[in-house]
PDB file of C-alpha atoms in Angstrom:
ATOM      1  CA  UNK A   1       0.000   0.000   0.000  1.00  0.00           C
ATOM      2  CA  UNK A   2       2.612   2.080   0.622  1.00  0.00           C
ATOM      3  CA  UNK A   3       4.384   1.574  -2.938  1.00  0.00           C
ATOM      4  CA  UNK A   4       0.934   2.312  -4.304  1.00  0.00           C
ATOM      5  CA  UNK A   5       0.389   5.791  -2.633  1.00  0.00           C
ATOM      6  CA  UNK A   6       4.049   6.791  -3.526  1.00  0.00           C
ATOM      7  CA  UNK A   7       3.214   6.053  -7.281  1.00  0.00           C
ATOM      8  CA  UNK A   8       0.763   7.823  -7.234  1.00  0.00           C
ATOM      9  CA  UNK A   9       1.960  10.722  -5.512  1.00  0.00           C
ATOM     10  CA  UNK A  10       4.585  10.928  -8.473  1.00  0.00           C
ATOM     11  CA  UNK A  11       2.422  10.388 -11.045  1.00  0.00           C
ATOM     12  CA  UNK A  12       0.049  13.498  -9.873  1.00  0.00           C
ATOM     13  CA  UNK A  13       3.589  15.318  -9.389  1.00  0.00           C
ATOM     14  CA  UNK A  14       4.266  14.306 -13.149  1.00  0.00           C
ATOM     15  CA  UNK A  15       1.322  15.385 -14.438  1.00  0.00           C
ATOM     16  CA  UNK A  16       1.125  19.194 -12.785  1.00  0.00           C
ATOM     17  CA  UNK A  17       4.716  19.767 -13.987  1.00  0.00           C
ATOM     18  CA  UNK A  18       3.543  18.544 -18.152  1.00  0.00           C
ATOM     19  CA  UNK A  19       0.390  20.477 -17.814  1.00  0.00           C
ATOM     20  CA  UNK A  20       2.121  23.750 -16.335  1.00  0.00           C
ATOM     21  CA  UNK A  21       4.722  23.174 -19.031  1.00  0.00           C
ATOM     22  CA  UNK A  22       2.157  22.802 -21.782  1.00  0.00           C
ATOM     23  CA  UNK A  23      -0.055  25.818 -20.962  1.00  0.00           C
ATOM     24  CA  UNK A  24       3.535  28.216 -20.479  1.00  0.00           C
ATOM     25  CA  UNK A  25       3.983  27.410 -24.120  1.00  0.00           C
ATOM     26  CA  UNK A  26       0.434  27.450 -25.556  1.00  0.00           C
ATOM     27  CA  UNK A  27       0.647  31.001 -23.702  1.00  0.00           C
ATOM     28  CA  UNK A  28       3.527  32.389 -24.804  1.00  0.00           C
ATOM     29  CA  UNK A  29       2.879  31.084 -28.278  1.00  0.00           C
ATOM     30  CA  UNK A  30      -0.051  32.710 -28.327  1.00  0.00           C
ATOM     31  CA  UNK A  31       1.113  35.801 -27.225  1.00  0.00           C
ATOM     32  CA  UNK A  32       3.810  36.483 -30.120  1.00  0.00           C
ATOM     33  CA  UNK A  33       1.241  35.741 -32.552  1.00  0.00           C
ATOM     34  CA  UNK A  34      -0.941  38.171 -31.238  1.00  0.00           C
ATOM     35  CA  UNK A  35       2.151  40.488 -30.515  1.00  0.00           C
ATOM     36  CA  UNK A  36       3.371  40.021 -34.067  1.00  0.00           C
ATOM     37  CA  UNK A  37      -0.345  41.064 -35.337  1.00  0.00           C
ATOM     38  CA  UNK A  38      -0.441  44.586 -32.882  1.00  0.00           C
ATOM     39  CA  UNK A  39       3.058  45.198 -34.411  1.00  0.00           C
ATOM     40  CA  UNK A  40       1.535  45.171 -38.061  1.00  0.00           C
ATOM     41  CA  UNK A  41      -1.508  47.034 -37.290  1.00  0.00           C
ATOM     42  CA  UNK A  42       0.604  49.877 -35.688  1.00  0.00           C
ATOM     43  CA  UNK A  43       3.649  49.428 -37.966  1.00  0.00           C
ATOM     44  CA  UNK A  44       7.109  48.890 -36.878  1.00  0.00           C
ATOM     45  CA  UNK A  45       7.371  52.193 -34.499  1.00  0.00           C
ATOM     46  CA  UNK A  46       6.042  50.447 -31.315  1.00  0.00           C
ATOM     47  CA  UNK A  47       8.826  47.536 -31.317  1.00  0.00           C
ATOM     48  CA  UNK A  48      10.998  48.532 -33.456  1.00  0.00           C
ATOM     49  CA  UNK A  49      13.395  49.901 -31.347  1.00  0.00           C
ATOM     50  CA  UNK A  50      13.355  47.966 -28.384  1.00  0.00           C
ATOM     51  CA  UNK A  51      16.056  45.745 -26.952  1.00  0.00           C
ATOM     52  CA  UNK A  52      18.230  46.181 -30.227  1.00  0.00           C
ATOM     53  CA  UNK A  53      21.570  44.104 -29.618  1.00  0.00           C
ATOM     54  CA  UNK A  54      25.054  45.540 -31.410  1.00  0.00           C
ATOM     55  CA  UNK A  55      24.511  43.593 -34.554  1.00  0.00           C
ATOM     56  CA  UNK A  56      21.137  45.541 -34.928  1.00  0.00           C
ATOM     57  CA  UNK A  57      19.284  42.829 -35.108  1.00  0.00           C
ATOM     58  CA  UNK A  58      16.119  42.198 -33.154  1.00  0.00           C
ATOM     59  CA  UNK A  59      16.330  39.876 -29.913  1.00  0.00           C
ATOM     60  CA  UNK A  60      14.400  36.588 -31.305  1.00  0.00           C
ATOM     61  CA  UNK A  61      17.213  36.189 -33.630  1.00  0.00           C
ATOM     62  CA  UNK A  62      19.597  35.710 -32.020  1.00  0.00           C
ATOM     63  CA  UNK A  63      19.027  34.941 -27.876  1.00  0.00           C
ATOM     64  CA  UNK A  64      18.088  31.914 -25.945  1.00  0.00           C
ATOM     65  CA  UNK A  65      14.142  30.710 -25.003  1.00  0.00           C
ATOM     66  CA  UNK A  66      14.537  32.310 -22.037  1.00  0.00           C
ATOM     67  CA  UNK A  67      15.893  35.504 -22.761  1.00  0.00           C
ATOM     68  CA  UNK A  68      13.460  35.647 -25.753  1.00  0.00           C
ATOM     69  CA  UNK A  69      10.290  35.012 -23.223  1.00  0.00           C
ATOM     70  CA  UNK A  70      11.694  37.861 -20.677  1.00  0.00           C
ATOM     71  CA  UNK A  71      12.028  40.127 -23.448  1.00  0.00           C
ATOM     72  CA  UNK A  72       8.700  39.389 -24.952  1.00  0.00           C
ATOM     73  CA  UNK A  73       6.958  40.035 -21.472  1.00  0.00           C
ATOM     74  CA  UNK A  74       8.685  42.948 -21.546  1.00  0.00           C
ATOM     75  CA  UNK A  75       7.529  44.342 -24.464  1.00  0.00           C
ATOM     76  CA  UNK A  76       4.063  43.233 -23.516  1.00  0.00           C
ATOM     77  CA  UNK A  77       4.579  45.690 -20.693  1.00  0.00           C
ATOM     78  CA  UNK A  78       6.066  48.519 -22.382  1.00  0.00           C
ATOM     79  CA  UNK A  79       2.900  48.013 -25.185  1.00  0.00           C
ATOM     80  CA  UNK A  80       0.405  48.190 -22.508  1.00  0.00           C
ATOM     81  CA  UNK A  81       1.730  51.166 -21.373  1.00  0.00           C
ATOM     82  CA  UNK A  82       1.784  53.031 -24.855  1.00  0.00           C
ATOM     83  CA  UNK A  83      -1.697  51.998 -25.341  1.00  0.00           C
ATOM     84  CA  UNK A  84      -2.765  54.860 -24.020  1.00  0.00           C
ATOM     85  CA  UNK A  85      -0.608  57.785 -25.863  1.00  0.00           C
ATOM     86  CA  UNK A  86      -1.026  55.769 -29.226  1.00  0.00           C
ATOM     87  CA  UNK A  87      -4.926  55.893 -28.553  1.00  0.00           C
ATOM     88  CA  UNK A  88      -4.749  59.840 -28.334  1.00  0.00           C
ATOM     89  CA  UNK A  89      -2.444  60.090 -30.975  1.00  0.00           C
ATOM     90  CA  UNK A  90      -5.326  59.126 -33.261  1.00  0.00           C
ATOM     91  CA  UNK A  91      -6.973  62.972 -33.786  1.00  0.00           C
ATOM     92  CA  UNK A  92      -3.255  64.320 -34.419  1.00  0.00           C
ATOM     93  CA  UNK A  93      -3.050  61.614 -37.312  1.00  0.00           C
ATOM     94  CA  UNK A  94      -6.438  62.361 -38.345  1.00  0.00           C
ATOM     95  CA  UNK A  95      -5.479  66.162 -38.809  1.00  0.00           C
ATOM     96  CA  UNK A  96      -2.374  65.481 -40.729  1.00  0.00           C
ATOM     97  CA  UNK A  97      -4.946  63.633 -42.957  1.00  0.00           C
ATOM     98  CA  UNK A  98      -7.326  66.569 -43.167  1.00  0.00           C
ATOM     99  CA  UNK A  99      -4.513  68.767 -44.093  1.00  0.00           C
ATOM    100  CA  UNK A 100      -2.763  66.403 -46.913  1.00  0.00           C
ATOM    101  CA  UNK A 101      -6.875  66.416 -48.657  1.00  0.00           C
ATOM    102  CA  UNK A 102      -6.660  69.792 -48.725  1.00  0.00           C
ATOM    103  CA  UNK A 103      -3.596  70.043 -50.325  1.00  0.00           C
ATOM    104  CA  UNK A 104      -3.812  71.065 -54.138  1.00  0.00           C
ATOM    105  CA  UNK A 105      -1.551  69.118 -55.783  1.00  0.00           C
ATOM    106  CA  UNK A 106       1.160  66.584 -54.380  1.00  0.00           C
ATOM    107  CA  UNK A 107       4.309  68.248 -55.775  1.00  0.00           C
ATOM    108  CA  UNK A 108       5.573  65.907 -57.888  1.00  0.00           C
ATOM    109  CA  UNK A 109       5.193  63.879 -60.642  1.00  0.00           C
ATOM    110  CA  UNK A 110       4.568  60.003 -59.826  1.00  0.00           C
ATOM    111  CA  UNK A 111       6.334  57.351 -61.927  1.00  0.00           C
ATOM    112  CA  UNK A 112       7.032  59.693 -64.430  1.00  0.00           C
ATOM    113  CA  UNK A 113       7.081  58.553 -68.458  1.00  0.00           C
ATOM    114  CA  UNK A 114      10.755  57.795 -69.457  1.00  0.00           C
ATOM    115  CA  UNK A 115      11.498  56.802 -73.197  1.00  0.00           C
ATOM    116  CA  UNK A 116      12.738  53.581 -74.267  1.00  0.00           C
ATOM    117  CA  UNK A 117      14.205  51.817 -77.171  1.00  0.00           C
ATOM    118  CA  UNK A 118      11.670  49.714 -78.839  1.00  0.00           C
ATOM    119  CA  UNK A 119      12.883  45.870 -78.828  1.00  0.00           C
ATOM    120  CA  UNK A 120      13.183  43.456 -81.469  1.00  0.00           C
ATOM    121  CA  UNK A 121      10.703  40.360 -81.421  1.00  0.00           C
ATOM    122  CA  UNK A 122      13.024  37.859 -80.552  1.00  0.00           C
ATOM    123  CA  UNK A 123      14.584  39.488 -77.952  1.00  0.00           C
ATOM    124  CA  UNK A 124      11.458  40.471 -75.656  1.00  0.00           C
ATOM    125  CA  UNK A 125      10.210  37.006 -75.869  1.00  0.00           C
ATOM    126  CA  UNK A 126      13.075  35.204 -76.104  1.00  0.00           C
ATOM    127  CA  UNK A 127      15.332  36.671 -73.092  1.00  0.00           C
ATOM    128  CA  UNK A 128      14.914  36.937 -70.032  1.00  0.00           C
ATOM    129  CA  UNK A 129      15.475  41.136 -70.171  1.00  0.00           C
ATOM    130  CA  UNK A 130      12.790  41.202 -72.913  1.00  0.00           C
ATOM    131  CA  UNK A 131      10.322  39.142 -70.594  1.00  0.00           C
ATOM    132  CA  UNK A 132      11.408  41.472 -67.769  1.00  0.00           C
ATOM    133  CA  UNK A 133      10.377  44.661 -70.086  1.00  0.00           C
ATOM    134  CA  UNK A 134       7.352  43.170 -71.193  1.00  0.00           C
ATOM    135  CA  UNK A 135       6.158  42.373 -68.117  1.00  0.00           C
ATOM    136  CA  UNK A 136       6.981  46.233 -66.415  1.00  0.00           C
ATOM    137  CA  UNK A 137       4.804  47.793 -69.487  1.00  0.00           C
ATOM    138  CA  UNK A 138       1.910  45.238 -69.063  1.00  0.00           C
ATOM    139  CA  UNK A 139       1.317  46.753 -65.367  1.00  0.00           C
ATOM    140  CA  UNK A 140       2.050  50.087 -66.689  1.00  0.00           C
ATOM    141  CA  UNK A 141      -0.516  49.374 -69.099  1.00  0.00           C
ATOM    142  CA  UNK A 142      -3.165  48.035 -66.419  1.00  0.00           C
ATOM    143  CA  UNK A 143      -2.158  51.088 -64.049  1.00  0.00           C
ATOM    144  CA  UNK A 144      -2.915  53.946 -67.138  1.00  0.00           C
ATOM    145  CA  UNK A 145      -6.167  51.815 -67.522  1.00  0.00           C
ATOM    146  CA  UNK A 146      -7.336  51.879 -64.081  1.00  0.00           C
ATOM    147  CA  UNK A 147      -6.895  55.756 -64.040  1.00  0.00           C
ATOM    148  CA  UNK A 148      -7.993  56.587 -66.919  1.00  0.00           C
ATOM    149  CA  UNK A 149     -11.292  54.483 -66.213  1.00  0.00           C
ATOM    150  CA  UNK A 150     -11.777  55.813 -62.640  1.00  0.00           C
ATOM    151  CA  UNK A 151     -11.132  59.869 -64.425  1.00  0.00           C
ATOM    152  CA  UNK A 152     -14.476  58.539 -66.860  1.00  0.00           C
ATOM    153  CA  UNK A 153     -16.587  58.378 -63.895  1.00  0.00           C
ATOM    154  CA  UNK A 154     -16.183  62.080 -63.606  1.00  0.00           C
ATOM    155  CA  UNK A 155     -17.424  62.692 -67.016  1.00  0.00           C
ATOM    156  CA  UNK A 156     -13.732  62.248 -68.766  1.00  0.00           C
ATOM    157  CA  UNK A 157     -13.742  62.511 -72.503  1.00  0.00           C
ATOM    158  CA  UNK A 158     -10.534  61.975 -74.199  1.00  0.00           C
ATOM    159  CA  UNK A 159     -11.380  64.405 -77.487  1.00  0.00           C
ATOM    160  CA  UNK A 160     -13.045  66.782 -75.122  1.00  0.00           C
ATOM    161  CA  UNK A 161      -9.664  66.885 -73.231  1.00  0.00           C
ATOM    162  CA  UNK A 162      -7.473  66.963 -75.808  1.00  0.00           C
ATOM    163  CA  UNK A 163      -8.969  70.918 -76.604  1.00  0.00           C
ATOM    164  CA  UNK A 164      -8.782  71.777 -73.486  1.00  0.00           C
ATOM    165  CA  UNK A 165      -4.996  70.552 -73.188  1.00  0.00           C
ATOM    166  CA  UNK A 166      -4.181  72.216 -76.495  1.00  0.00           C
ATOM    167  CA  UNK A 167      -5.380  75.464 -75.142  1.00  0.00           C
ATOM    168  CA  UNK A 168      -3.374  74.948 -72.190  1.00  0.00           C
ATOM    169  CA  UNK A 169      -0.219  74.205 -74.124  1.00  0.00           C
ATOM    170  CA  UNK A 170      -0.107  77.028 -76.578  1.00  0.00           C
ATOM    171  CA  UNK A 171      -1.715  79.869 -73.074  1.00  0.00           C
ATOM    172  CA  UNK A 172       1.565  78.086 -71.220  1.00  0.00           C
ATOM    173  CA  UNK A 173       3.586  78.795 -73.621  1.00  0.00           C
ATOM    174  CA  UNK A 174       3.051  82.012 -74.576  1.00  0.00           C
ATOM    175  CA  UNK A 175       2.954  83.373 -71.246  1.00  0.00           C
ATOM    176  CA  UNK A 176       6.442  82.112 -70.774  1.00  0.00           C
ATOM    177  CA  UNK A 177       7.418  83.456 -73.541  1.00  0.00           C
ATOM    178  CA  UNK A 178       6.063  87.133 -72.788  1.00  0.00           C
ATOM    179  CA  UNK A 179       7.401  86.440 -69.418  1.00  0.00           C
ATOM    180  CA  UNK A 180       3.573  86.857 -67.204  1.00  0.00           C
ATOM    181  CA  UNK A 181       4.260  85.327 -64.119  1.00  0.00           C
ATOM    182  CA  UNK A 182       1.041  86.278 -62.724  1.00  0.00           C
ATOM    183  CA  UNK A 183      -1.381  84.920 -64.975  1.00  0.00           C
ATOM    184  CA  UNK A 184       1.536  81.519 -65.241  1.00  0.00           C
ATOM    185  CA  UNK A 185       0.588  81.006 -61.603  1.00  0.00           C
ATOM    186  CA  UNK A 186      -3.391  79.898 -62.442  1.00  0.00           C
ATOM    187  CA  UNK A 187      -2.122  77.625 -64.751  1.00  0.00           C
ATOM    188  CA  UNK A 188       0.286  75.139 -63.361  1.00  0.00           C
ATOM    189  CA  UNK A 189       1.025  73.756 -60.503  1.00  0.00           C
ATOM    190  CA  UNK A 190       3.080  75.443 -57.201  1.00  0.00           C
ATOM    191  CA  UNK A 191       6.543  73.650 -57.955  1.00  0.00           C
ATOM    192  CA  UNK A 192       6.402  73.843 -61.743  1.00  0.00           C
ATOM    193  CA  UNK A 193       5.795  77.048 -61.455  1.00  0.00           C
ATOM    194  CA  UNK A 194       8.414  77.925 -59.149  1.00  0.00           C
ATOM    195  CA  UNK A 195      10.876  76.256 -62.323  1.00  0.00           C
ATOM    196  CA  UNK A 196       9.190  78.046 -64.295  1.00  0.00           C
ATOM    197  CA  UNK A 197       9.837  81.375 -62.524  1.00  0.00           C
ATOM    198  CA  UNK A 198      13.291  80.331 -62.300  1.00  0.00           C
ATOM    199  CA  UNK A 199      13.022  79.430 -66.365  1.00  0.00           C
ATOM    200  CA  UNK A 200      12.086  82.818 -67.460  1.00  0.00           C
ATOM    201  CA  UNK A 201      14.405  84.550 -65.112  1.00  0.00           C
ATOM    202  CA  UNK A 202      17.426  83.031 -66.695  1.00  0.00           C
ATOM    203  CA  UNK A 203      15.941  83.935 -70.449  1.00  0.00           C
ATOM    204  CA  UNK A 204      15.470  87.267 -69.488  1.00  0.00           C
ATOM    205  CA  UNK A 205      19.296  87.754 -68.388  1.00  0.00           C
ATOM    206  CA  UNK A 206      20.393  86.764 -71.947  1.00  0.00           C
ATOM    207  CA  UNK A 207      17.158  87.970 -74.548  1.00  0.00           C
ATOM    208  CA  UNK A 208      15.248  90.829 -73.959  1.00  0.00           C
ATOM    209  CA  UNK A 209      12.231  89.692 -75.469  1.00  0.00           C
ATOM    210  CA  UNK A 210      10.840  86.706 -77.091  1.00  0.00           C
ATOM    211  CA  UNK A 211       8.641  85.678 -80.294  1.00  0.00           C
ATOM    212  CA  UNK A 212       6.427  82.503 -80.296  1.00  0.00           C
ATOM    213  CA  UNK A 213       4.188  81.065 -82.082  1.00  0.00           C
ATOM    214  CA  UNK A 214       2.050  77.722 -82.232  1.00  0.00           C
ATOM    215  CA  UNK A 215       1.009  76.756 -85.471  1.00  0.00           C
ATOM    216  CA  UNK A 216      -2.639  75.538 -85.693  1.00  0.00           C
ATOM    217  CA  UNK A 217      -3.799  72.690 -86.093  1.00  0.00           C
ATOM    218  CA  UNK A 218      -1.321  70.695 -84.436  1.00  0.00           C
ATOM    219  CA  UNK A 219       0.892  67.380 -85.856  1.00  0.00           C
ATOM    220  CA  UNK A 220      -0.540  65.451 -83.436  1.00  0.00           C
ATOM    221  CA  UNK A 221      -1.649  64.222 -79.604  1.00  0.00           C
ATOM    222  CA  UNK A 222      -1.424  61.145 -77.817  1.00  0.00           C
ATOM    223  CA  UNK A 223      -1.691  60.112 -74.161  1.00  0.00           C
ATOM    224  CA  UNK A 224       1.541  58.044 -73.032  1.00  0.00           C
ATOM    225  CA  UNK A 225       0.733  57.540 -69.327  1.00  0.00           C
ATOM    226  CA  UNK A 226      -1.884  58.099 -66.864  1.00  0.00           C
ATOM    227  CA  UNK A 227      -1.523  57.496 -63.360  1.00  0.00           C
ATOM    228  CA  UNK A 228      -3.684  58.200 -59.543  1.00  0.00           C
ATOM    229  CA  UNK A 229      -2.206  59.533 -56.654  1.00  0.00           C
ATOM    230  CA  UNK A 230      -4.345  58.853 -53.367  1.00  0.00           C
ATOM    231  CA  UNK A 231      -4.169  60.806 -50.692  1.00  0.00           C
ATOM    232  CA  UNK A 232      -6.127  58.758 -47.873  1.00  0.00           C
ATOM    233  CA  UNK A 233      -5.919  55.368 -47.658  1.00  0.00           C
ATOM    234  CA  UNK A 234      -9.471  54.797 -46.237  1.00  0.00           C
ATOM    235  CA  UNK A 235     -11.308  56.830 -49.481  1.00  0.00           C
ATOM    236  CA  UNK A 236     -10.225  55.914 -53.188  1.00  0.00           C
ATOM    237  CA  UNK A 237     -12.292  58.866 -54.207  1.00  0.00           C
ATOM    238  CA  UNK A 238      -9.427  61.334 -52.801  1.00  0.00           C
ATOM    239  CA  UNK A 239      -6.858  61.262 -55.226  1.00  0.00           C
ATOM    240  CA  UNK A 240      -5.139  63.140 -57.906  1.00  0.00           C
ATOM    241  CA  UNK A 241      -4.918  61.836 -61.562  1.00  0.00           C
ATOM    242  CA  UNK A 242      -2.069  62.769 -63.810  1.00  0.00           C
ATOM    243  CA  UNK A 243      -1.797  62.450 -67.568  1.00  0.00           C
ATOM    244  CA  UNK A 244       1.343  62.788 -69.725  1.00  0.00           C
ATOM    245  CA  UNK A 245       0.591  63.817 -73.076  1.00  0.00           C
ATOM    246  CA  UNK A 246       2.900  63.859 -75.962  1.00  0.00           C
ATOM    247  CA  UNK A 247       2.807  66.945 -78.352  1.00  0.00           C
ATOM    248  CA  UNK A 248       3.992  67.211 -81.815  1.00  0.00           C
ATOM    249  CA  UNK A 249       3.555  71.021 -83.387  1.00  0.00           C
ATOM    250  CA  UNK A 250       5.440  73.032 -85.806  1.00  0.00           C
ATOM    251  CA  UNK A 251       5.949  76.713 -83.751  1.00  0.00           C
ATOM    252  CA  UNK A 252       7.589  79.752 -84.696  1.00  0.00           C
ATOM    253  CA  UNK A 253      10.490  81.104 -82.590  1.00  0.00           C
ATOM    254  CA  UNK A 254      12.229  84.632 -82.653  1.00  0.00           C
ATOM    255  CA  UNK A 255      14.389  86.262 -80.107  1.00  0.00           C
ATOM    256  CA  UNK A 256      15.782  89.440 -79.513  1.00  0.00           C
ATOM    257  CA  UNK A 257      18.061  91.229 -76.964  1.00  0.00           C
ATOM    258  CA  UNK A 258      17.776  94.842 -76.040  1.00  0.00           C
ATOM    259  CA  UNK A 259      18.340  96.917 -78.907  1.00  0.00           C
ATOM    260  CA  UNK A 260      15.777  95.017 -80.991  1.00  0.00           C
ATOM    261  CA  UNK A 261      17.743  92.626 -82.524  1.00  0.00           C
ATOM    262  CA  UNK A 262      17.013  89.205 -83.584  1.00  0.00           C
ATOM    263  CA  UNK A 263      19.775  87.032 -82.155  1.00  0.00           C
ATOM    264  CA  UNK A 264      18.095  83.573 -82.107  1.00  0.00           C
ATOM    265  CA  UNK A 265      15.310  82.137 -84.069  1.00  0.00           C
ATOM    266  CA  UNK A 266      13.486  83.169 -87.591  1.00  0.00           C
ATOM    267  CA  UNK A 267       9.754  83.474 -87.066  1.00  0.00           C
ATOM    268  CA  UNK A 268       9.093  83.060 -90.715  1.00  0.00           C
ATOM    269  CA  UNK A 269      10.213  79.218 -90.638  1.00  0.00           C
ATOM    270  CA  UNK A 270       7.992  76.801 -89.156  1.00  0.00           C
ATOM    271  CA  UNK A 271       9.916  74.390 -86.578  1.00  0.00           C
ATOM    272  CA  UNK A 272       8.578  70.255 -86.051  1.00  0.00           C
ATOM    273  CA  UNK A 273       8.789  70.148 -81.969  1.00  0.00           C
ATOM    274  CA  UNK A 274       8.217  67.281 -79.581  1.00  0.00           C
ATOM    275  CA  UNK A 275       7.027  68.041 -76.058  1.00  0.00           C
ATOM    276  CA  UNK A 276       5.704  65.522 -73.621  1.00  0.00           C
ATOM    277  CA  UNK A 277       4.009  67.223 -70.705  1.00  0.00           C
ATOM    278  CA  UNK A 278       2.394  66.550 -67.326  1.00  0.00           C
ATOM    279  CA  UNK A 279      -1.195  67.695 -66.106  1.00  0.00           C
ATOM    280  CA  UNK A 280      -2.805  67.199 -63.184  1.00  0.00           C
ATOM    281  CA  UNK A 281      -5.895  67.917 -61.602  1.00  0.00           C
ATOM    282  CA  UNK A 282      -8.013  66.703 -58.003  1.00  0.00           C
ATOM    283  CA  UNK A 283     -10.535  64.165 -58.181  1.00  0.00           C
ATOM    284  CA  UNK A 284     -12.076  65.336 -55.281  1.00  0.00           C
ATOM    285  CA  UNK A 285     -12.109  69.312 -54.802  1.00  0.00           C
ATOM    286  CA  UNK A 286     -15.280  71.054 -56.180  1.00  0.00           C
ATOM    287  CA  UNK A 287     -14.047  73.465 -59.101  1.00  0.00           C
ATOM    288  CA  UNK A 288     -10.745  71.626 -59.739  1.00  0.00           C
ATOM    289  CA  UNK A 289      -9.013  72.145 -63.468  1.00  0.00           C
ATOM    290  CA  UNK A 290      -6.175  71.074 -65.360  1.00  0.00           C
ATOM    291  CA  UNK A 291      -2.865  72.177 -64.584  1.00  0.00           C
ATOM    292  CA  UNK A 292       0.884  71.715 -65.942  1.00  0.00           C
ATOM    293  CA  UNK A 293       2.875  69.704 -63.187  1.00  0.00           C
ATOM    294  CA  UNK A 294       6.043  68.858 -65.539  1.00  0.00           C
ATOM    295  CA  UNK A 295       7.256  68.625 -68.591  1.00  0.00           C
ATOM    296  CA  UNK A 296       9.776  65.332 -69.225  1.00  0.00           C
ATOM    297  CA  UNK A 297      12.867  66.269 -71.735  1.00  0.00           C
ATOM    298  CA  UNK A 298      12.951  64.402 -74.705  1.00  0.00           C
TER     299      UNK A 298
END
C-alpha cells in the first residue's frame, strides 16, 4: 500500500509539472502571434526599437528561449503602457490627414514617363530582359487603364480633353514666352511654377524679349501615361490623376536682346517640336481644373 500511494503521488507530481509546461507554451505562443499582429496594425514604431543588440538585429534572432520570453513580457509591458498615448495620438493623425486632402496638388510627378528603345521580337520574348520589359509595361498598361477608367466616372472625354490641353499648351507657352508670371501662376502647378519662374528669369538675363508662335492645327496628340495619386488610404475617391501627353507642333520662334535685334530664331520658318508634358488635376475638390505639373525632356 505504501508503494501504491508513492506512485501515485509521483504520477500526480508528473502530471502538474507537463500540464504547467504545456499551458507556459500554448501562452507564450499565443502571445507572439498576437504580438506580431499589434506590431503590423501599428507598424514597426512600437517595437521597433526595443532591446536592439550591437549587430542591430532584433532579440528573437539571435538569444536563448529564455531571454526571448523575458524580453517578450517585456515588451508586452512597455505596449500596454503606450496603449494609451497611441490611442490619443489618433486625432493628431487624423489632422495630418485633413490637411494632406486639402492640399492642391502633391508636388511631384509620380512614376514619371521615361522613353525607351523599342525591342526586337526575338529578344522580348526570347530573353529573359525582354520578358522582364514586357512584363513592367503590361502593369504600366493596367495602371494607365485603371486611371484613366476611374477619371471617366467624372465625365472624362478623351477628345473633349485633348482641346482643353491644347489650349493649355499654346496659353503656357506664350505666357512664358512674354514672361507673365502672374497669370503663369493659375495655370500650373506650385513647384512647376516655381521652375518656371526660375526658367524665365534666366531667359530674361540673356534675350530681352521673345517671339512665339504655335502653329494651328497641331501634328498630333497622344496620351503616353496616366496614373492616380491617393491621398487617404481609407477613401479611393481622394486622389489626384495625372496624364502625360505627348505633343507634336510646328511653332515659330524669334528672339531678340535689347536693342531690338534678332539674335536667335526666324519666325518666318515653321519648326517640327516634340514636347511631352504633365497635367494634373483633383478628383475630389469642387471646381478643380487642369494644370501643368512637368514637362519630361525628350
Amino acid at each position: 500500500m505504501a508503494l501504491l500511494r508513492r506512485f501515485n503521488t509521483i504520477r500526480s507530481l508528473y502530471q502538474t509539472l507537463g500540464m504547467h509546461q504545456s499551458s507556459s507554451f500554448l501562452s507564450s505562443r499565443s502571445y507572439s502571434t498576437g504580438f506580431s499582429n499589434v506590431s503590423q496594425f501599428y507598424g514597426q514604431g512600437v517595437t521597433s526599437c526595443l532591446y536592439k543588440t550591437q549587430t542591430n538585429a532584433l532579440p528573437w534572432t539571435c538569444r536563448n528561449t529564455l531571454t526571448l520570453r523575458s524580453t517578450m513580457a517585456a515588451e508586452l509591458l512597455i505596449f500596454l503602457n503606450d496603449k494609451k498615448s497611441l490611442s490619443t495620438q489618433a486625432p493628431t493623425q487624423t489632422r495630418k490627414v485633413g490637411a494632406q486632402i486639402s492640399m492642391t496638388s502633391p508636388g511631384f510627378v509620380y512614376e514619371p514617363y521615361a522613353l525607351r528603345e523599342p525591342i526586337p521580337f526575338w529578344k522580348r520574348y526570347f530573353t529573359r530582359t525582354g520578358w522582364r520589359q514586357t512584363k513592367e509595361d503590361i502593369k504600366s498598361e493596367l495602371k494607365s487603364a485603371y486611371a484613366i477608367a476611374k477619371l471617366r466616372k467624372t465625365g472624362y472625354s478623351k477628345q473633349k480633353f485633348y482641346k482643353e490641353a491644347v489650349e493649355l499648351y499654346k496659353e503656357i507657352s506664350t505666357l512664358i514666352a512674354n514672361g507673365d508670371k502672374t497669370s503663369l501662376r493659375k495655370a500650373v502647378t506650385e513647384n512647376m511654377f516655381s521652375a518656371l519662374k526660375n526658367e524665365i528669369k534666366q531667359r530674361e538675363s540673356i534675350w530681352s524679349k521673345v517671339y512665339w508662335e504655335l502653329v494651328e492645327p497641331i501634328v498630333k496628340i497622344r496620351t503616353l501615361r496616366a496614373r492616380l495619386i491617393g491621398v487617404d488610404k481609407n477613401d479611393l475617391n481622394k486622389a489626384f490623376i495625372q496624364l502625360t501627353l505627348e505633343f507634336l507642333t510646328k511653332e515659330k520662334f524669334e528672339a531678340y536682346d535689347s536693342k531690338g535685334a534678332v539674335v536667335a530664331g526666324d519666325k518666318t520658318k515653321e519648326v517640327l517640336v516634340r514636347s511631352i508634358w504633365v497635367f494634373e488635376k483633383s478628383l475630389f475638390h469642387s471646381g478643380s481644373h487642369w494644370r501643368l505639373c512637368g514637362r519630361i525632356k525628350v
